[in-house]
mmCIF file of C-alpha atoms in Angstrom:
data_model
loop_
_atom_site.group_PDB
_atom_site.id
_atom_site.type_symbol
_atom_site.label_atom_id
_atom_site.label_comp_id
_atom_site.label_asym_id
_atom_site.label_seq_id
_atom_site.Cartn_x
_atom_site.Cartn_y
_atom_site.Cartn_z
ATOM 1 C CA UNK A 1 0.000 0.000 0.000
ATOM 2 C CA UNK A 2 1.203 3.454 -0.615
ATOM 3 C CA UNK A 3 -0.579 6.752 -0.336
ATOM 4 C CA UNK A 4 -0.665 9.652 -1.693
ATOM 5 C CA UNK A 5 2.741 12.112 -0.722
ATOM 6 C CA UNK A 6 2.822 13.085 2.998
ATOM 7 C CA UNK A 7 0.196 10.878 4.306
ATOM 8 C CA UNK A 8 2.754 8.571 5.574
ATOM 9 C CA UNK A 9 6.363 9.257 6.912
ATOM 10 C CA UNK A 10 8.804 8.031 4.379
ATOM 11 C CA UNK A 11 12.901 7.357 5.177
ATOM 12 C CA UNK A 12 14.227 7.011 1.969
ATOM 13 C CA UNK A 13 17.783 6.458 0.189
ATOM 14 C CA UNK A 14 19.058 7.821 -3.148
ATOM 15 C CA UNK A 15 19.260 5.467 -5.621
ATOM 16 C CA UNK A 16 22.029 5.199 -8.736
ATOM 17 C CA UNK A 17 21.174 4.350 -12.327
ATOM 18 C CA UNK A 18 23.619 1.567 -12.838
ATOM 19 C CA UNK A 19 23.917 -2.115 -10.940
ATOM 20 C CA UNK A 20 24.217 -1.404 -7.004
ATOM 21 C CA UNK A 21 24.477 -4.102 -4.801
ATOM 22 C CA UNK A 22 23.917 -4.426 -0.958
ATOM 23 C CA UNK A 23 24.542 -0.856 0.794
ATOM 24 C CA UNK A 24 26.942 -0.246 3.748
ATOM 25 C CA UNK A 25 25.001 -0.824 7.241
ATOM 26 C CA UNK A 26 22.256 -3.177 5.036
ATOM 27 C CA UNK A 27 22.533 -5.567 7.603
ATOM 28 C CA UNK A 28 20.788 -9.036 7.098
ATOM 29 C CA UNK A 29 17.939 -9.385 10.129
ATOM 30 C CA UNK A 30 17.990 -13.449 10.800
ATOM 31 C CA UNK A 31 17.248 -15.274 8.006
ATOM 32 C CA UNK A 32 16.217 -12.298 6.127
ATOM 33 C CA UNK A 33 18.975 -10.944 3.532
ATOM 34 C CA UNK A 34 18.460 -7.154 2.227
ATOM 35 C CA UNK A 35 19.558 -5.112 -0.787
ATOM 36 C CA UNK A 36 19.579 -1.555 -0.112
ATOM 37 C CA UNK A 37 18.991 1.486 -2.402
ATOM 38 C CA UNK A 38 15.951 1.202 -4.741
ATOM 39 C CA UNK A 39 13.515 3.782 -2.724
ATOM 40 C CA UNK A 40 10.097 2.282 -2.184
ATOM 41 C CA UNK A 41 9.835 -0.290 -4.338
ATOM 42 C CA UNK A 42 5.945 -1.011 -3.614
ATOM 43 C CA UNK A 43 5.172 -4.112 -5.975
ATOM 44 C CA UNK A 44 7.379 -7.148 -7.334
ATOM 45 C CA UNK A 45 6.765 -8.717 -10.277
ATOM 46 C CA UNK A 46 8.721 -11.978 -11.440
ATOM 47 C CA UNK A 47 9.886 -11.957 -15.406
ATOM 48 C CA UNK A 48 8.391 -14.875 -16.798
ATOM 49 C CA UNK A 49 10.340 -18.120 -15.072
ATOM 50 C CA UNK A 50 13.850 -16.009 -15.162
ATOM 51 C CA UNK A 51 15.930 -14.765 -12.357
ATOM 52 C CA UNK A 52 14.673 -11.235 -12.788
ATOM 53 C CA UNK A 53 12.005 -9.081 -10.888
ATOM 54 C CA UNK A 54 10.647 -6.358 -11.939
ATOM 55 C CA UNK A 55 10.003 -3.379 -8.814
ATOM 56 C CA UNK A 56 7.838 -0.090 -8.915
ATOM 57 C CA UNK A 57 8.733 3.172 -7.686
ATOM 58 C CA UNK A 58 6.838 6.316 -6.958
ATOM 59 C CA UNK A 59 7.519 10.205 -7.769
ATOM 60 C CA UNK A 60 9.190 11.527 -4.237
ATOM 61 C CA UNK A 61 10.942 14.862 -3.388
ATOM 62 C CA UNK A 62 10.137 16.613 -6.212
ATOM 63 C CA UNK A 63 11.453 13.456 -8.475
ATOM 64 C CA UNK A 64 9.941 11.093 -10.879
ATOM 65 C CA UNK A 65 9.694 7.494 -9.791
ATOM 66 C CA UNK A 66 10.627 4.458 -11.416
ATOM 67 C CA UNK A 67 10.678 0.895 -12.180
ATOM 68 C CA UNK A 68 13.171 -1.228 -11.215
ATOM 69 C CA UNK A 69 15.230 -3.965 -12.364
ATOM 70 C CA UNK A 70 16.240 -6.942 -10.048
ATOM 71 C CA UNK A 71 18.966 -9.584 -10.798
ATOM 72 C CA UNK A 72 18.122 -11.773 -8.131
ATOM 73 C CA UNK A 73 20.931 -14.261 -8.565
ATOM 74 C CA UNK A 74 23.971 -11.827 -8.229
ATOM 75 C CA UNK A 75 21.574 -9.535 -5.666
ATOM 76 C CA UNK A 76 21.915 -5.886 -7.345
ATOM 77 C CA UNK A 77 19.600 -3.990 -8.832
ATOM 78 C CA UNK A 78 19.317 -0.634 -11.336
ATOM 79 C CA UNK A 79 16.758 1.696 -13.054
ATOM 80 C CA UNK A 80 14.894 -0.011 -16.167
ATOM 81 C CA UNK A 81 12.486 2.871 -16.671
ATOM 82 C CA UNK A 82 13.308 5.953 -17.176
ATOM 83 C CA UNK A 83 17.006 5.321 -18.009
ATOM 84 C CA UNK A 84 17.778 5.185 -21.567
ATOM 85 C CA UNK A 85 16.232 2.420 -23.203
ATOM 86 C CA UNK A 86 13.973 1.699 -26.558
ATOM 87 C CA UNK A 87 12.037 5.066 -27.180
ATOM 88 C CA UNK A 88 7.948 4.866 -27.053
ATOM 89 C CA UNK A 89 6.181 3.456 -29.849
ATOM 90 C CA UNK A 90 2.596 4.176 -29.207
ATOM 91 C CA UNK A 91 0.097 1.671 -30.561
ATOM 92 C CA UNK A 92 -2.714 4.381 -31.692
ATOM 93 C CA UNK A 93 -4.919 1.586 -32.592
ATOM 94 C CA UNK A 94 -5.508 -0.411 -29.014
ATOM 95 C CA UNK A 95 -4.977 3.329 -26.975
ATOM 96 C CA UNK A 96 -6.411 5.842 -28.711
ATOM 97 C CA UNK A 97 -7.171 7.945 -25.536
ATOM 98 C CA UNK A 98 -3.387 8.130 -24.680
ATOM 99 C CA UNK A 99 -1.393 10.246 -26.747
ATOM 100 C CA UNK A 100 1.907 10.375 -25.667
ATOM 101 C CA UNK A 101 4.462 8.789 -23.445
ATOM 102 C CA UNK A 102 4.581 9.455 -19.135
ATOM 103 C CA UNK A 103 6.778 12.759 -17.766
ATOM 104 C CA UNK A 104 9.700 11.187 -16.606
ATOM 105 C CA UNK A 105 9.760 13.480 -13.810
ATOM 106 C CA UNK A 106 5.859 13.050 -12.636
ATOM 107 C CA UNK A 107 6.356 9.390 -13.727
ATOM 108 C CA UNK A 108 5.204 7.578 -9.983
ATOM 109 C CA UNK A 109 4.888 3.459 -10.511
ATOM 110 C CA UNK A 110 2.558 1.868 -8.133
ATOM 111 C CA UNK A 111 1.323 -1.189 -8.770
ATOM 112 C CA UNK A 112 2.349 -3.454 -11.366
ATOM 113 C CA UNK A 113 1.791 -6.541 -13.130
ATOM 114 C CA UNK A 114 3.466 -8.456 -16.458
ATOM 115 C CA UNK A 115 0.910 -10.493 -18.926
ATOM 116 C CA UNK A 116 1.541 -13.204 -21.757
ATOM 117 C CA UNK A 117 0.525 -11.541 -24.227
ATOM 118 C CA UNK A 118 1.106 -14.084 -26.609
ATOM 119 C CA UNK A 119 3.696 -15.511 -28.867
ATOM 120 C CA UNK A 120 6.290 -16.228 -26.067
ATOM 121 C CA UNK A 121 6.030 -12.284 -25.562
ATOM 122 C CA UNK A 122 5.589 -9.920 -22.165
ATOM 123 C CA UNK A 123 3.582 -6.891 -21.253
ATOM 124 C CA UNK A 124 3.856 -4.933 -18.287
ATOM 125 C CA UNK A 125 1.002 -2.992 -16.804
ATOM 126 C CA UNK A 126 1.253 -0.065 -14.298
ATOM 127 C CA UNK A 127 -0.459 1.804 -12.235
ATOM 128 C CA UNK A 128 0.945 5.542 -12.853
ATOM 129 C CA UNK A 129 -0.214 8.433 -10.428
ATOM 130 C CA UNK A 130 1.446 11.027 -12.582
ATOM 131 C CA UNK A 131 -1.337 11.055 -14.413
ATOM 132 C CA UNK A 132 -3.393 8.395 -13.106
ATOM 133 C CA UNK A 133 -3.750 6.094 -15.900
ATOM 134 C CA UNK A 134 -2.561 2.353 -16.457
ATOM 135 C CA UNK A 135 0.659 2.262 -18.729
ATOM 136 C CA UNK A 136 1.342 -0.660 -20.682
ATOM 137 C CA UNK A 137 4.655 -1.602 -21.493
ATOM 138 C CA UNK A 138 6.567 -4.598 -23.885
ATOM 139 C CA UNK A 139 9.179 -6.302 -22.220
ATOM 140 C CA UNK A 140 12.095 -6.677 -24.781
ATOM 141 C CA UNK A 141 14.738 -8.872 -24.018
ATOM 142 C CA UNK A 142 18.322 -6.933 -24.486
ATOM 143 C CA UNK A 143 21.059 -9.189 -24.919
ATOM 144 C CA UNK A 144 21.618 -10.258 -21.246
ATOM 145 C CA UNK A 145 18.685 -8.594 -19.689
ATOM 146 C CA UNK A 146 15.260 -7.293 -20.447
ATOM 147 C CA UNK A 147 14.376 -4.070 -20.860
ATOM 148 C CA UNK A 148 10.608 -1.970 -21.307
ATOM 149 C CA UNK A 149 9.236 -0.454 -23.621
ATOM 150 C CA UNK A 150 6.359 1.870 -23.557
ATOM 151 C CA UNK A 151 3.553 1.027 -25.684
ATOM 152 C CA UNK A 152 0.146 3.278 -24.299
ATOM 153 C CA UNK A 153 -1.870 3.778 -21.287
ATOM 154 C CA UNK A 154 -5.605 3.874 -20.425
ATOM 155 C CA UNK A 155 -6.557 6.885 -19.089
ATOM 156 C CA UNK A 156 -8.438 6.221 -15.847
ATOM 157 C CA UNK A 157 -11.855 8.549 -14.441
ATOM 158 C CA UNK A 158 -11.715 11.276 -12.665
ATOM 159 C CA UNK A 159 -11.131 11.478 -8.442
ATOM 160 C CA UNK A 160 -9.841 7.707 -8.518
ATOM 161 C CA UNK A 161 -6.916 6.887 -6.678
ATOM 162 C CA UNK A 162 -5.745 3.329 -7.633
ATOM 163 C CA UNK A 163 -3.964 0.671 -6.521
ATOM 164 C CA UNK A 164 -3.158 -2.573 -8.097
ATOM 165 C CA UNK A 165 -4.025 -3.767 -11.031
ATOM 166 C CA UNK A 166 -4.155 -7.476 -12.987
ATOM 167 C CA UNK A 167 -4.293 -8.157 -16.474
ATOM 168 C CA UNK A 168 -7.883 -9.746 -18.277
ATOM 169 C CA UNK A 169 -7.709 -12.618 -20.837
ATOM 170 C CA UNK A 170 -9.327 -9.816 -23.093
ATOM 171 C CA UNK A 171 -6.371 -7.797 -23.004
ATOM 172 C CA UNK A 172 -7.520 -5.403 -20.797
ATOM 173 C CA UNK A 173 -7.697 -5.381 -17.085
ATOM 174 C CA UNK A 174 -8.945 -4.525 -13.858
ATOM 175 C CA UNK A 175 -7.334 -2.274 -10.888
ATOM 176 C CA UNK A 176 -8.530 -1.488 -7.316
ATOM 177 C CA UNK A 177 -10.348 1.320 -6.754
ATOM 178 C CA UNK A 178 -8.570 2.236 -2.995
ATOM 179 C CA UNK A 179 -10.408 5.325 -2.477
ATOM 180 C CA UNK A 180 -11.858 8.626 -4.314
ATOM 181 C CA UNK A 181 -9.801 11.592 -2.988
ATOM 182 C CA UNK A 182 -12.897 13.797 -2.843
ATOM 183 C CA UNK A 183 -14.453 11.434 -0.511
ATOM 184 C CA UNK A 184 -12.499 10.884 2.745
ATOM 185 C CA UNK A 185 -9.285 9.717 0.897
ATOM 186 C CA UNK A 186 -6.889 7.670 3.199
ATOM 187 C CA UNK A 187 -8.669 8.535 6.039
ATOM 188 C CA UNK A 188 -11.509 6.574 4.920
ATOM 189 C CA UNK A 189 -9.512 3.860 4.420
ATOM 190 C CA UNK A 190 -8.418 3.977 8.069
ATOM 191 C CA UNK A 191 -11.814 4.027 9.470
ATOM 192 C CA UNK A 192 -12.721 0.958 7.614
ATOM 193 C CA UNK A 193 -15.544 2.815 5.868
ATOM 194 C CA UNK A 194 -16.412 1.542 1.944
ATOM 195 C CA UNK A 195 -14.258 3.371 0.000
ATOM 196 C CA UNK A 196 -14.251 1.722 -3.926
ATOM 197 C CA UNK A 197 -13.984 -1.648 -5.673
ATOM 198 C CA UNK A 198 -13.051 -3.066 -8.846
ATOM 199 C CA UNK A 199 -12.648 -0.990 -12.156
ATOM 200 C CA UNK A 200 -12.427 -2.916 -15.494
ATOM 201 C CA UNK A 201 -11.211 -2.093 -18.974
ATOM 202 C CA UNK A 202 -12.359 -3.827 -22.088
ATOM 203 C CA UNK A 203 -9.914 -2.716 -25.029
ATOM 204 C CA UNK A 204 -12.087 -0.443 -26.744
ATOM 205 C CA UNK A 205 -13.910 0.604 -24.253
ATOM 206 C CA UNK A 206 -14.189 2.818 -20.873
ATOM 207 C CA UNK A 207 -13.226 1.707 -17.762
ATOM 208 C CA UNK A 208 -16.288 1.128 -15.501
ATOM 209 C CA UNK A 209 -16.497 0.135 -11.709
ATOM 210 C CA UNK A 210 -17.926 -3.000 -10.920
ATOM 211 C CA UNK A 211 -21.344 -3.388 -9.406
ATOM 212 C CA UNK A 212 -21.055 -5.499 -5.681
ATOM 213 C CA UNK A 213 -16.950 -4.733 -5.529
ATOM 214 C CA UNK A 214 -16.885 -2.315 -2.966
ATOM 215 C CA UNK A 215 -14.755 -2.803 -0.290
ATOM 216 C CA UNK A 216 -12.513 -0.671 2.623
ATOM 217 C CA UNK A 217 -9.133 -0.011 0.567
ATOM 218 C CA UNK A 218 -9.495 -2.210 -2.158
ATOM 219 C CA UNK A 219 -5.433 -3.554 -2.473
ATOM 220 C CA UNK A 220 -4.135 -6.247 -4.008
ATOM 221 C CA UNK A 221 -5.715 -8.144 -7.294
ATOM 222 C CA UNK A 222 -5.376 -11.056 -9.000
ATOM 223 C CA UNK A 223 -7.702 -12.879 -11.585
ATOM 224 C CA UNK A 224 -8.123 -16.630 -12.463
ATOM 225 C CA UNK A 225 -10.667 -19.075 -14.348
ATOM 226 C CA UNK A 226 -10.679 -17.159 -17.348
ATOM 227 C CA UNK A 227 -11.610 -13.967 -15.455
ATOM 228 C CA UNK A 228 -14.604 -15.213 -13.398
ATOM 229 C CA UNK A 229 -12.661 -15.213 -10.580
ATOM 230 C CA UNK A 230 -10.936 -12.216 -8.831
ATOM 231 C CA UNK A 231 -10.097 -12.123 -5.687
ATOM 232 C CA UNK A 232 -8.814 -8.754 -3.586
ATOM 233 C CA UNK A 233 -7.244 -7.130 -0.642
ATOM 234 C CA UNK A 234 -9.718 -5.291 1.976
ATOM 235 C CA UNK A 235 -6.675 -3.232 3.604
ATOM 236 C CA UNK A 236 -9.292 -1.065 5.244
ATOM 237 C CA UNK A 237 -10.866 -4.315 6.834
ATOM 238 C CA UNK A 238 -7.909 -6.594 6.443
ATOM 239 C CA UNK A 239 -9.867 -9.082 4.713
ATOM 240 C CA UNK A 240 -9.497 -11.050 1.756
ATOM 241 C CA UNK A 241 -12.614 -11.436 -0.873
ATOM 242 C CA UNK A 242 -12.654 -13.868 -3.442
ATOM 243 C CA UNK A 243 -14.923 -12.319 -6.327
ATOM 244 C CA UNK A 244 -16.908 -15.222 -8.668
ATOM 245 C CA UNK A 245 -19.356 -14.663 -11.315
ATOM 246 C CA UNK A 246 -21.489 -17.074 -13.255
ATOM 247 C CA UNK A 247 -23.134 -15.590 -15.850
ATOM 248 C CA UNK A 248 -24.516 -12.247 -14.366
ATOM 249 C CA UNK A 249 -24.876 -13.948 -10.893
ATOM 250 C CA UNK A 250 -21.924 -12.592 -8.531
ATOM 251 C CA UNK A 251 -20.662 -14.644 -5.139
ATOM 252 C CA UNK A 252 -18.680 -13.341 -2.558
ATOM 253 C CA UNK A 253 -16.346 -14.762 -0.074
ATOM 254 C CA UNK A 254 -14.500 -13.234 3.103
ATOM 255 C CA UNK A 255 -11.578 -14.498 4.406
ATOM 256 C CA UNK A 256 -9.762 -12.296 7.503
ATOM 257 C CA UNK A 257 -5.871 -11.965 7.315
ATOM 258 C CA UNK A 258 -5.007 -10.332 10.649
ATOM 259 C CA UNK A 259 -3.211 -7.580 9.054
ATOM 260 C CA UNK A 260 -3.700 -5.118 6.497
ATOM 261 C CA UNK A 261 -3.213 -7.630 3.428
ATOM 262 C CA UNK A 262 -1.563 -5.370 0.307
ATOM 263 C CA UNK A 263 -0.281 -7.005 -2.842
ATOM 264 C CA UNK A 264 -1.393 -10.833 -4.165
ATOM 265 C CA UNK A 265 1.018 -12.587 -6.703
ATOM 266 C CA UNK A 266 0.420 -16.005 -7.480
ATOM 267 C CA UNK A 267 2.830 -19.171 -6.666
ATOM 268 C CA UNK A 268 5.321 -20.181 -9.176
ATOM 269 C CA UNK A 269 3.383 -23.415 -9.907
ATOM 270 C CA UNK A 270 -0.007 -21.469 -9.877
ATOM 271 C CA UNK A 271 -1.996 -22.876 -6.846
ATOM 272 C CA UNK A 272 -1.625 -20.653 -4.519
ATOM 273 C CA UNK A 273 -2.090 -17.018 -3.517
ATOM 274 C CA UNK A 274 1.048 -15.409 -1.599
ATOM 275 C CA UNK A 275 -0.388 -12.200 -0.317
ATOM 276 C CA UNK A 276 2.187 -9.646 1.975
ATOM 277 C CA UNK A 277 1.134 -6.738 4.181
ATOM 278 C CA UNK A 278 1.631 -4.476 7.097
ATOM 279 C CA UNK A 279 0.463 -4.468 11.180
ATOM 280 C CA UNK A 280 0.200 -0.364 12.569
ATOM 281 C CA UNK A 281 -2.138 1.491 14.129
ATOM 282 C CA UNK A 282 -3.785 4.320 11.663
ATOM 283 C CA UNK A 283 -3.906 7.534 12.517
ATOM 284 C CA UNK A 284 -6.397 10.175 11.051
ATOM 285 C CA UNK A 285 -3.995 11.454 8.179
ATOM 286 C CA UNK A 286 -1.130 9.764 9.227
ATOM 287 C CA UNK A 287 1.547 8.481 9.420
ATOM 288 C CA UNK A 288 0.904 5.059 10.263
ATOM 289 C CA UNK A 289 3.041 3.097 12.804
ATOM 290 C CA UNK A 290 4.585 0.396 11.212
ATOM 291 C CA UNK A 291 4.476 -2.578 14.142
ATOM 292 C CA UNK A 292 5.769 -5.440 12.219
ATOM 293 C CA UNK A 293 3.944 -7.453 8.811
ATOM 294 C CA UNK A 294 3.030 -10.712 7.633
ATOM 295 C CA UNK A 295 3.554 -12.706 3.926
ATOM 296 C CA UNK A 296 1.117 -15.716 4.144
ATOM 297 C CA UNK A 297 -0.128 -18.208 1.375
ATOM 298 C CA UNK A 298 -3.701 -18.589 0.448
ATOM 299 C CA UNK A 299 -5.887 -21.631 -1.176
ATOM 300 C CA UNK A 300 -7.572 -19.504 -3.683
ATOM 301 C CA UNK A 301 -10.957 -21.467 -3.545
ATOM 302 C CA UNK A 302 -11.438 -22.684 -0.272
ATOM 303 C CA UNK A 303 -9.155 -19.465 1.024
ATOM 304 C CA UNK A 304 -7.502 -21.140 4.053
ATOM 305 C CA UNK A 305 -4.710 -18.846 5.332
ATOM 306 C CA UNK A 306 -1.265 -20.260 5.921
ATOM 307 C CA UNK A 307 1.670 -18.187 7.455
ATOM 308 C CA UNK A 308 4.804 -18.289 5.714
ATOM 309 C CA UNK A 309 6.795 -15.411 7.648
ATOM 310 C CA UNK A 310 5.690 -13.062 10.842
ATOM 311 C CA UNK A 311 7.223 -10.378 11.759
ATOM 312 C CA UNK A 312 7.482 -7.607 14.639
ATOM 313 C CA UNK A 313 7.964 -4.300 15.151
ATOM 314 C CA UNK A 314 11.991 -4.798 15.807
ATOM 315 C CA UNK A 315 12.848 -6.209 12.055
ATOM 316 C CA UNK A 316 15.244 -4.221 10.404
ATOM 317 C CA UNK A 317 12.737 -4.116 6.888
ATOM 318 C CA UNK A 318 8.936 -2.725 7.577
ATOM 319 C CA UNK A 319 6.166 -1.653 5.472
ATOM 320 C CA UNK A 320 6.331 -5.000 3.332
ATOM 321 C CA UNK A 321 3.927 -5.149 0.535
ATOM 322 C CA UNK A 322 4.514 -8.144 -1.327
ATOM 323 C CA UNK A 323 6.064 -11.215 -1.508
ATOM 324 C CA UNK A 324 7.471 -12.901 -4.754
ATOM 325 C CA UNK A 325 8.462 -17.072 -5.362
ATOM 326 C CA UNK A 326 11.590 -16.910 -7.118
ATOM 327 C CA UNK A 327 13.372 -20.246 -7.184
ATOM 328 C CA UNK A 328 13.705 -21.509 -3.168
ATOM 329 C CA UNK A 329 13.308 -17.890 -1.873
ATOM 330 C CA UNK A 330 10.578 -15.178 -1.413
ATOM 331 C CA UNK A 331 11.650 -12.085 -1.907
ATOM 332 C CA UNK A 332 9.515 -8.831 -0.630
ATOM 333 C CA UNK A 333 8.904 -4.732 -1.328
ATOM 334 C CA UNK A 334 8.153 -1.962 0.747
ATOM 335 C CA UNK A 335 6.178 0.817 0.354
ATOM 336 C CA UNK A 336 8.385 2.972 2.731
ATOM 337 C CA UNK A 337 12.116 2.708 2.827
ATOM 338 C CA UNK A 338 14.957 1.947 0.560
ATOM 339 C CA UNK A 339 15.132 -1.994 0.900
ATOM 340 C CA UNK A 340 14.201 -5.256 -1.005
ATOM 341 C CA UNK A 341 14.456 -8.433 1.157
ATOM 342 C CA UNK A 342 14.330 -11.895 0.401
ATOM 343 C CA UNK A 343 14.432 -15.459 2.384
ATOM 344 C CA UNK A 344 14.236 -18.729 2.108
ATOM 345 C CA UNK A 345 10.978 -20.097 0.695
ATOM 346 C CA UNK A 346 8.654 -22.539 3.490
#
């Protein structure tokens, strides 16, 4: 979860453009290992089956944000976007309502997502507050490692502040509606109250919110059966809902978490849910104290709740908003902070 600026208090690092590894004083904390540097990376995203990752990064200080590129076997990371790569190559034709390519320095990636879009290729989807809209992006793979290239973006309505978003077997997708700013913004949020739910986009179309979404700080998404199932993050209530239509006929199921769940990613092998998140007391406009946070794993039918790692208020890394499978080890982001962790998978 991240807000908007100065809602929550933020300690964060500069970060170079080339490969950094580990930072002086980035102690490990037990069994947890940290890379320090890449400021707020909020979302993970694993390249296909490879040893890369994929991080966001939101506008800070009067600076444009970025994504991130993680090399998770030699543990350094560096700028993909902005920094240099293939130039924009808008496709008119599937985003017509998007005529040119983000402001590198109002560029702010928050949630993120890659899709197979077919033919052995990538696309990656973001959620971009510098002009709230959803970019999409082809993943182009550069000699030794990939790089991104930007492609469109939907816009999205007015007084929406999203959060995550997941990619639709239609090509389009659907992102969380975590609040309206006109309507109680984060403060909503922290008094559990209903604050927005699923918004869809079918390419050529508008995006729409979802009748019977509506949740307290709609978070983390993920879709399944052919996009009749979606299930999402209730930060506000720190709940889980699993989301199923047949036919016109919606279901709903609520699972509680015990924390304030943030972003889903799937398991490597696709049966399970591993959703990350934060333990604090709110406070009306913040900032939150961050008292520790949980990564657990989640049957996505029958949504029984396994914990995979718990941790208090004395770990070294806080704010933790996802958690990533890559190989034997899960690897987690932060929405506050200049760390990415990672330890061994249970």
């Amino acid at each position: 979860m991240r807000t908007m600026a100065g809602l929550l208090v933020l300690a964060l690092a500069s970060a170079g453009g080339s490969w950094a590894t580990a930072a002086e004083g980035c102690a490990p904390s037990g069994d947890l290992q940290l890379i320090c540097g890449p400021e707020a990376v909020e979302d993970l995203d694993r390249v296909g089956q490879t040893k890369w990752l994929i991080g966001s990064g939101m506008a800070e200080g009067g600076k444009g944000g970025h994504l991130r590129l993680i090399d998770t076997a030699a543990r350094r990371w560096e700028n993909l976007y902005p920094a240099g790569g293939p130039a924009g190559a808008r496709d008119a034709k599937r985003f017509p309502d998007c005529t040119a390519e983000p402001e590198a320095q109002k560029f702010s990636a928050h949630g993120i997502v890659l899709r197979n879009a077919g033919g052995g290729r990538q696309e990656l989807l973001v959620v971009n507050h510098g002009r709230e809209a959803i970019e999409y992006f082809a993943v182009i793979q550069a000699g030794s490692k990939p790089q991104v290239q930007w492609i469109g973006c939907v816009p999205l309505p007015q007084d929406v502040y999203a959060n995550s978003v997941a990619p639709m077997p239609d090509g389009g997708f659907v992102t969380s509606l975590f609040y309206r700013p006109s309507q109680g913004g984060i403060d909503a949020v922290f008094a559990s109250q209903v604050t927005g739910g699923i918004l869809r986009w079918t390419p050529g179309g508008k995006v729409t919110e979802m009748p019977g979404t509506q949740v307290s700080g709609a978070n983390g998404i993920a879709v399944s059966h052919e996009g009749r199932v979606i299930h999402m993050a209730a930060w506000g209530t720190r709940e889980l809902v699993r989301f199923e239509w047949n036919g016109d006929k919606l279901s709903k199921k609520t699972v509680p978490l015990g924390f304030a769940g943030d972003n889903l990613r799937w398991s490597a092998d696709g049966k399970s849910l591993l959703i990350g998140g934060q333990k604090f007391v709110a406070r009306k406009g913040g900032p939150a104290s961050l008292d520790g946070w949980s990564v657990v794993r989640v049957n996505p039918d029958t949504l029984d709740v396994k914990m995979v790692r718990d941790a208090g208020p004395k770990e070294t890394m806080q704010g933790i908003t996802v958690g990533v499978e890559v190989g034997n080890e899960i690897w987690v982001g932060q929405f506050r902070g200049n760390q990415v962790g990672y330890f061994p998978r249970k």
